[in-house]
PDB file of C-alpha atoms in Angstrom:
ATOM      1  CA  MET Z  10     -20.205  13.645   9.111  1.00 60.00           C
ATOM      2  CA  GLY Z  11     -23.375  15.398  10.065  1.00 62.00           C
ATOM      3  CA  ALA Z  12     -23.770  18.232  12.556  1.00 69.00           C
ATOM      4  CA  ARG Z  13     -21.689  18.492  15.597  1.00 72.00           C
ATOM      5  CA  PRO Z  14     -23.557  18.661  19.021  1.00 64.00           C
ATOM      6  CA  LEU Z  15     -23.335  21.779  21.285  1.00 70.00           C
ATOM      7  CA  SER Z  16     -24.622  19.874  24.302  1.00 82.00           C
ATOM      8  CA  ALA Z  17     -23.743  16.721  26.279  1.00 85.00           C
ATOM      9  CA  ARG Z  18     -27.402  15.513  25.276  1.00 85.00           C
ATOM     10  CA  GLY Z  19     -26.676  16.145  21.741  1.00 78.00           C
ATOM     11  CA  GLU Z  20     -23.477  14.254  22.109  1.00 85.00           C
ATOM     12  CA  ARG Z  21     -25.154  11.348  23.615  1.00 91.00           C
ATOM     13  CA  THR Z  22     -28.065  11.449  20.898  1.00 91.00           C
ATOM     14  CA  ARG Z  23     -25.756  11.380  18.162  1.00 90.00           C
ATOM     15  CA  ALA Z  24     -23.513   8.868  19.690  1.00 91.00           C
ATOM     16  CA  LYS Z  25     -26.250   6.497  20.025  1.00 94.00           C
ATOM     17  CA  LEU Z  26     -27.193   7.163  16.499  1.00 94.00           C
ATOM     18  CA  ILE Z  27     -23.649   6.326  15.448  1.00 93.00           C
ATOM     19  CA  ALA Z  28     -23.561   3.169  17.387  1.00 94.00           C
ATOM     20  CA  ALA Z  29     -26.824   1.895  16.108  1.00 96.00           C
ATOM     21  CA  ALA Z  30     -25.897   2.456  12.465  1.00 95.00           C
ATOM     22  CA  ARG Z  31     -22.674   0.554  13.081  1.00 94.00           C
ATOM     23  CA  VAL Z  32     -24.738  -2.378  14.140  1.00 95.00           C
ATOM     24  CA  VAL Z  33     -27.003  -2.254  11.271  1.00 96.00           C
ATOM     25  CA  PHE Z  34     -24.247  -1.726   8.651  1.00 94.00           C
ATOM     26  CA  GLU Z  35     -22.347  -4.557   9.837  1.00 92.00           C
ATOM     27  CA  ARG Z  36     -25.281  -6.742  10.219  1.00 93.00           C
ATOM     28  CA  ASP Z  37     -27.084  -5.857   6.621  1.00 92.00           C
ATOM     29  CA  GLY Z  38     -24.121  -4.044   4.695  1.00 90.00           C
ATOM     30  CA  TYR Z  39     -24.650  -0.483   3.366  1.00 90.00           C
ATOM     31  CA  ILE Z  40     -26.736  -1.170   0.099  1.00 88.00           C
ATOM     32  CA  ASP Z  41     -29.358  -3.151   1.948  1.00 90.00           C
ATOM     33  CA  SER Z  42     -29.619  -1.294   5.168  1.00 92.00           C
ATOM     34  CA  ARG Z  43     -32.229   1.539   5.703  1.00 93.00           C
ATOM     35  CA  LEU Z  44     -32.681   4.523   7.838  1.00 94.00           C
ATOM     36  CA  THR Z  45     -35.448   2.969   9.646  1.00 95.00           C
ATOM     37  CA  ASP Z  46     -33.374   0.414  10.531  1.00 95.00           C
ATOM     38  CA  ILE Z  47     -30.955   2.659  12.142  1.00 96.00           C
ATOM     39  CA  THR Z  48     -33.684   4.573  14.059  1.00 96.00           C
ATOM     40  CA  ASP Z  49     -35.212   1.187  15.270  1.00 95.00           C
ATOM     41  CA  GLU Z  50     -31.990   0.083  16.528  1.00 96.00           C
ATOM     42  CA  ALA Z  51     -31.340   3.444  18.317  1.00 94.00           C
ATOM     43  CA  LYS Z  52     -35.060   3.595  19.403  1.00 95.00           C
ATOM     44  CA  MET Z  53     -35.571   7.211  17.901  1.00 94.00           C
ATOM     45  CA  SER Z  54     -37.576   8.915  15.384  1.00 94.00           C
ATOM     46  CA  ILE Z  55     -36.674   9.404  12.024  1.00 94.00           C
ATOM     47  CA  GLY Z  56     -36.623  13.102  12.696  1.00 93.00           C
ATOM     48  CA  THR Z  57     -34.180  12.740  15.293  1.00 92.00           C
ATOM     49  CA  PHE Z  58     -31.989  11.268  12.658  1.00 92.00           C
ATOM     50  CA  TYR Z  59     -32.083  14.013  10.539  1.00 91.00           C
ATOM     51  CA  THR Z  60     -31.491  16.660  13.345  1.00 90.00           C
ATOM     52  CA  TRP Z  61     -27.783  15.036  12.965  1.00 90.00           C
ATOM     53  CA  PHE Z  62     -27.472  13.675   9.575  1.00 92.00           C
ATOM     54  CA  ASP Z  63     -28.721  14.429   6.083  1.00 89.00           C
ATOM     55  CA  GLY Z  64     -28.656  10.664   5.005  1.00 91.00           C
ATOM     56  CA  LYS Z  65     -26.963   6.996   5.051  1.00 92.00           C
ATOM     57  CA  ASP Z  66     -23.621   8.455   3.698  1.00 91.00           C
ATOM     58  CA  GLU Z  67     -23.208  10.962   6.456  1.00 92.00           C
ATOM     59  CA  VAL Z  68     -23.793   8.490   9.231  1.00 93.00           C
ATOM     60  CA  LEU Z  69     -21.636   6.085   7.614  1.00 93.00           C
ATOM     61  CA  ALA Z  70     -18.917   8.479   7.512  1.00 90.00           C
ATOM     62  CA  ALA Z  71     -19.479   8.986  11.229  1.00 90.00           C
ATOM     63  CA  VAL Z  72     -19.276   5.381  11.876  1.00 91.00           C
ATOM     64  CA  LEU Z  73     -16.050   5.096  10.095  1.00 88.00           C
ATOM     65  CA  HIS Z  74     -14.597   8.139  11.706  1.00 83.00           C
ATOM     66  CA  GLU Z  75     -15.481   6.820  15.233  1.00 79.00           C
ATOM     67  CA  ALA Z  76     -13.662   3.653  14.310  1.00 79.00           C
ATOM     68  CA  GLN Z  77     -10.551   5.262  12.484  1.00 75.00           C
ATOM     69  CA  GLY Z  78      -8.362   5.363  15.410  1.00 68.00           C
ATOM     70  CA  GLU Z  79      -8.312   1.589  15.642  1.00 67.00           C
ATOM     71  CA  MET Z  80      -8.709   0.933  12.055  1.00 62.00           C
ATOM     72  CA  LEU Z  81      -5.528   3.204  10.896  1.00 63.00           C
ATOM     73  CA  HIS Z  82      -2.563   0.808  11.546  1.00 48.00           C
ATOM     74  CA  PRO Z  83      -0.805   2.190  14.703  1.00 50.00           C
ATOM     75  CA  GLY Z  84       2.363   2.266  12.940  1.00 45.00           C
ATOM     76  CA  THR Z  85       5.818   1.309  14.150  1.00 46.00           C
ATOM     77  CA  ALA Z  86       7.031   3.744  16.838  1.00 48.00           C
ATOM     78  CA  ARG Z  87      10.433   5.747  16.258  1.00 47.00           C
ATOM     79  CA  MET Z  88      13.008   3.219  17.888  1.00 45.00           C
ATOM     80  CA  ALA Z  89      15.555   4.085  20.411  1.00 50.00           C
ATOM     81  CA  PRO Z  90      18.978   2.648  20.171  1.00 50.00           C
ATOM     82  CA  LYS Z  91      18.321   0.220  22.897  1.00 54.00           C
ATOM     83  CA  ASP Z  92      15.124  -0.926  21.448  1.00 69.00           C
ATOM     84  CA  ASP Z  93      14.763  -4.263  19.598  1.00 83.00           C
ATOM     85  CA  PRO Z  94      13.622  -3.305  16.078  1.00 86.00           C
ATOM     86  CA  ALA Z  95      12.338  -6.858  15.261  1.00 88.00           C
ATOM     87  CA  GLY Z  96      10.179  -6.881  18.397  1.00 88.00           C
ATOM     88  CA  ILE Z  97       8.738  -3.421  17.751  1.00 88.00           C
ATOM     89  CA  ILE Z  98       7.776  -4.482  14.223  1.00 90.00           C
ATOM     90  CA  ALA Z  99       6.131  -7.652  15.671  1.00 91.00           C
ATOM     91  CA  GLU Z 100       4.293  -5.424  18.274  1.00 89.00           C
ATOM     92  CA  SER Z 101       2.915  -2.967  15.746  1.00 88.00           C
ATOM     93  CA  ASN Z 102       1.909  -5.891  13.433  1.00 90.00           C
ATOM     94  CA  ARG Z 103      -0.066  -7.650  16.183  1.00 91.00           C
ATOM     95  CA  ALA Z 104      -1.661  -4.506  17.062  1.00 88.00           C
ATOM     96  CA  TYR Z 105      -2.775  -3.933  13.575  1.00 88.00           C
ATOM     97  CA  PHE Z 106      -4.076  -7.500  13.148  1.00 91.00           C
ATOM     98  CA  GLU Z 107      -6.199  -7.414  16.371  1.00 89.00           C
ATOM     99  CA  ALA Z 108      -7.622  -4.054  15.392  1.00 88.00           C
ATOM    100  CA  TYR Z 109      -8.444  -5.123  12.159  1.00 88.00           C
ATOM    101  CA  LYS Z 110     -10.122  -8.223  13.588  1.00 90.00           C
ATOM    102  CA  ARG Z 111     -12.376  -5.936  15.776  1.00 88.00           C
ATOM    103  CA  ASN Z 112     -13.151  -3.756  12.727  1.00 89.00           C
ATOM    104  CA  ALA Z 113     -13.243  -6.417  10.289  1.00 89.00           C
ATOM    105  CA  LYS Z 114     -16.809  -5.972   8.991  1.00 89.00           C
ATOM    106  CA  LEU Z 115     -16.114  -2.072   8.737  1.00 89.00           C
ATOM    107  CA  ASN Z 116     -13.189  -2.589   6.634  1.00 88.00           C
ATOM    108  CA  HIS Z 117     -14.871  -4.723   4.213  1.00 88.00           C
ATOM    109  CA  LEU Z 118     -17.858  -2.381   3.925  1.00 89.00           C
ATOM    110  CA  LEU Z 119     -15.594   0.664   3.173  1.00 89.00           C
ATOM    111  CA  THR Z 120     -13.804  -1.418   0.613  1.00 89.00           C
ATOM    112  CA  GLN Z 121     -16.989  -2.169  -0.869  1.00 88.00           C
ATOM    113  CA  VAL Z 122     -18.594   1.397  -0.795  1.00 90.00           C
ATOM    114  CA  ALA Z 123     -15.310   2.993  -2.144  1.00 91.00           C
ATOM    115  CA  LEU Z 124     -15.792   0.989  -5.203  1.00 90.00           C
ATOM    116  CA  VAL Z 125     -18.967   3.286  -6.125  1.00 88.00           C
ATOM    117  CA  ASP Z 126     -18.518   6.611  -3.899  1.00 89.00           C
ATOM    118  CA  ALA Z 127     -15.640   8.611  -4.966  1.00 92.00           C
ATOM    119  CA  ARG Z 128     -15.614  10.114  -1.238  1.00 89.00           C
ATOM    120  CA  PHE Z 129     -15.248   6.797   0.448  1.00 90.00           C
ATOM    121  CA  ALA Z 130     -12.476   6.057  -1.870  1.00 93.00           C
ATOM    122  CA  ALA Z 131     -10.689   9.112  -1.080  1.00 91.00           C
ATOM    123  CA  LEU Z 132     -11.305   8.268   2.460  1.00 86.00           C
ATOM    124  CA  ARG Z 133      -9.528   4.721   2.095  1.00 87.00           C
ATOM    125  CA  ARG Z 134      -6.799   6.074   0.047  1.00 90.00           C
ATOM    126  CA  THR Z 135      -5.945   8.805   2.699  1.00 87.00           C
ATOM    127  CA  ARG Z 136      -5.775   6.040   5.469  1.00 85.00           C
ATOM    128  CA  THR Z 137      -3.628   4.044   3.334  1.00 88.00           C
ATOM    129  CA  GLU Z 138      -1.448   6.493   2.399  1.00 91.00           C
ATOM    130  CA  ALA Z 139      -1.051   7.420   6.395  1.00 86.00           C
ATOM    131  CA  PHE Z 140      -0.356   3.755   6.950  1.00 85.00           C
ATOM    132  CA  VAL Z 141       2.437   3.837   4.319  1.00 92.00           C
ATOM    133  CA  ASP Z 142       3.901   6.938   5.278  1.00 92.00           C
ATOM    134  CA  ARG Z 143       4.397   5.988   8.755  1.00 88.00           C
ATOM    135  CA  ASN Z 144       6.071   2.681   7.953  1.00 91.00           C
ATOM    136  CA  ALA Z 145       8.328   4.570   5.252  1.00 95.00           C
ATOM    137  CA  ARG Z 146       9.585   6.765   8.186  1.00 93.00           C
ATOM    138  CA  ALA Z 147      10.249   3.767  10.277  1.00 91.00           C
ATOM    139  CA  ILE Z 148      12.162   1.919   7.595  1.00 94.00           C
ATOM    140  CA  ALA Z 149      14.376   5.060   6.898  1.00 95.00           C
ATOM    141  CA  ASP Z 150      15.140   5.225  10.340  1.00 92.00           C
ATOM    142  CA  LEU Z 151      16.338   1.475  10.504  1.00 92.00           C
ATOM    143  CA  GLN Z 152      18.289   2.363   7.373  1.00 93.00           C
ATOM    144  CA  ARG Z 153      20.053   5.573   9.149  1.00 92.00           C
ATOM    145  CA  ARG Z 154      20.976   3.168  11.851  1.00 89.00           C
ATOM    146  CA  GLY Z 155      22.321   0.516   9.797  1.00 90.00           C
ATOM    147  CA  LEU Z 156      19.892  -1.971  10.598  1.00 91.00           C
ATOM    148  CA  ALA Z 157      17.950  -2.266   7.262  1.00 93.00           C
ATOM    149  CA  ASP Z 158      19.167  -2.500   3.678  1.00 94.00           C
ATOM    150  CA  ARG Z 159      20.261   1.302   2.666  1.00 93.00           C
ATOM    151  CA  GLU Z 160      19.675   0.190  -1.056  1.00 93.00           C
ATOM    152  CA  LEU Z 161      15.966   0.156  -0.715  1.00 95.00           C
ATOM    153  CA  ASP Z 162      13.643   2.815  -1.232  1.00 97.00           C
ATOM    154  CA  PRO Z 163      11.930   3.360   2.049  1.00 96.00           C
ATOM    155  CA  GLN Z 164       8.683   4.515   0.457  1.00 97.00           C
ATOM    156  CA  LEU Z 165       8.434   1.705  -2.051  1.00 97.00           C
ATOM    157  CA  ALA Z 166       9.412  -0.751   0.495  1.00 97.00           C
ATOM    158  CA  SER Z 167       6.563   0.491   2.877  1.00 96.00           C
ATOM    159  CA  MET Z 168       4.052   0.208   0.037  1.00 96.00           C
ATOM    160  CA  GLY Z 169       4.972  -3.403  -0.775  1.00 96.00           C
ATOM    161  CA  LEU Z 170       5.357  -4.487   2.962  1.00 95.00           C
ATOM    162  CA  SER Z 171       2.150  -2.459   4.150  1.00 92.00           C
ATOM    163  CA  GLY Z 172       0.041  -3.973   1.281  1.00 93.00           C
ATOM    164  CA  MET Z 173       1.151  -7.382   2.396  1.00 94.00           C
ATOM    165  CA  VAL Z 174       0.167  -7.103   5.765  1.00 93.00           C
ATOM    166  CA  SER Z 175      -3.024  -5.307   4.955  1.00 91.00           C
ATOM    167  CA  ARG Z 176      -3.808  -8.272   2.414  1.00 92.00           C
ATOM    168  CA  LEU Z 177      -3.012 -10.759   5.055  1.00 93.00           C
ATOM    169  CA  ALA Z 178      -5.394  -9.077   7.693  1.00 92.00           C
ATOM    170  CA  SER Z 179      -8.100  -8.760   4.759  1.00 90.00           C
ATOM    171  CA  GLU Z 180      -8.140 -12.478   3.756  1.00 90.00           C
ATOM    172  CA  SER Z 181      -7.827 -13.764   7.351  1.00 92.00           C
ATOM    173  CA  PHE Z 182     -10.648 -11.685   8.839  1.00 91.00           C
ATOM    174  CA  ARG Z 183     -13.343 -11.234   6.473  1.00 80.00           C
ATOM    175  CA  THR Z 184     -15.930 -11.019   9.214  1.00 75.00           C
ATOM    176  CA  GLY Z 185     -14.083 -10.816  12.337  1.00 72.00           C
ATOM    177  CA  ASP Z 186     -15.592 -14.219  13.493  1.00 74.00           C
ATOM    178  CA  GLU Z 187     -12.785 -16.598  12.135  1.00 76.00           C
ATOM    179  CA  ASP Z 188     -10.629 -18.754  14.487  1.00 83.00           C
ATOM    180  CA  THR Z 189      -7.369 -17.385  12.950  1.00 86.00           C
ATOM    181  CA  ASP Z 190      -4.201 -17.851  15.001  1.00 90.00           C
ATOM    182  CA  ILE Z 191      -2.986 -13.957  15.248  1.00 92.00           C
ATOM    183  CA  ASP Z 192       0.315 -15.347  16.723  1.00 94.00           C
ATOM    184  CA  THR Z 193       1.034 -17.308  13.492  1.00 94.00           C
ATOM    185  CA  LEU Z 194      -0.045 -14.112  11.371  1.00 94.00           C
ATOM    186  CA  VAL Z 195       2.267 -11.992  13.444  1.00 95.00           C
ATOM    187  CA  HIS Z 196       5.171 -14.218  13.015  1.00 94.00           C
ATOM    188  CA  THR Z 197       4.745 -14.725   9.568  1.00 95.00           C
ATOM    189  CA  ALA Z 198       4.456 -10.958   8.841  1.00 95.00           C
ATOM    190  CA  THR Z 199       7.153 -10.031  11.021  1.00 94.00           C
ATOM    191  CA  THR Z 200       9.600 -12.541   9.598  1.00 94.00           C
ATOM    192  CA  LEU Z 201       8.490 -11.389   5.927  1.00 95.00           C
ATOM    193  CA  TRP Z 202       9.271  -7.741   7.288  1.00 94.00           C
ATOM    194  CA  THR Z 203      12.662  -8.479   8.684  1.00 94.00           C
ATOM    195  CA  ASN Z 204      13.833 -10.839   5.790  1.00 94.00           C
ATOM    196  CA  ALA Z 205      12.822  -8.086   3.060  1.00 95.00           C
ATOM    197  CA  LEU Z 206      14.522  -5.377   5.100  1.00 95.00           C
ATOM    198  CA  GLY Z 207      17.846  -7.557   5.343  1.00 93.00           C
ATOM    199  CA  MET Z 208      17.303  -7.631   9.004  1.00 88.00           C
ATOM    200  CA  THR Z 209      18.539 -11.083  10.413  1.00 63.00           C
ATOM    201  CA  SER Z 210      16.840 -11.595  13.884  1.00 53.00           C
ATOM    202  CA  PRO Z 211      13.107 -11.864  13.673  1.00 47.00           C
ATOM    203  CA  PRO Z 212      11.394 -12.584  16.937  1.00 50.00           C
ATOM    204  CA  PRO Z 213      10.845 -16.281  17.881  1.00 53.00           C
ATOM    205  CA  ARG Z 214       7.333 -17.785  17.427  1.00 56.00           C
ATOM    206  CA  ALA Z 215       5.072 -17.349  20.807  1.00 55.00           C
ATOM    207  CA  PRO Z 216       4.872 -20.293  22.565  1.00 54.00           C
TER     208      PRO Z 216
END
């Protein structure tokens, strides 16, 4: 992801380049964007760019890293006995859909670049595995508490359900500008989750 700053000034310069690169990548895509587009957007010289990054691939990795906290599914938190499991699943789904919408263009950019660059394919795979592993742990916890079907393999169930939610987000927010009703998405995804896990109390549709 390029050189690491040793000063506050360097940190600000690098951050400005990353922010400019995000604008350019989201506007022009990865293939059609040029380093001069990024430096023009940042109002910096190409020499300054090369102080921090060796090329377009490094600054894209930095852009994705900056957004990773939001792009990763926040996961279903460990549920205390008094918590409403269906409600927590709904909150987790909502957080994911809202984060996906904010980062829709980057998500689709990563999907495209991963097809032609093994490094970004590995990044995408790592992100997906983290998403699935967190949800598998949550499903296993529900099974231990007798709230989900104990006959299900938690890892396989998580792969199927996580993939379903990811596909819903991908198809609903291709650019992030779509006027998709997130309440309907949350209700649908949560109902599918709870039904698939053998739970019987999905949350009511938001008013």
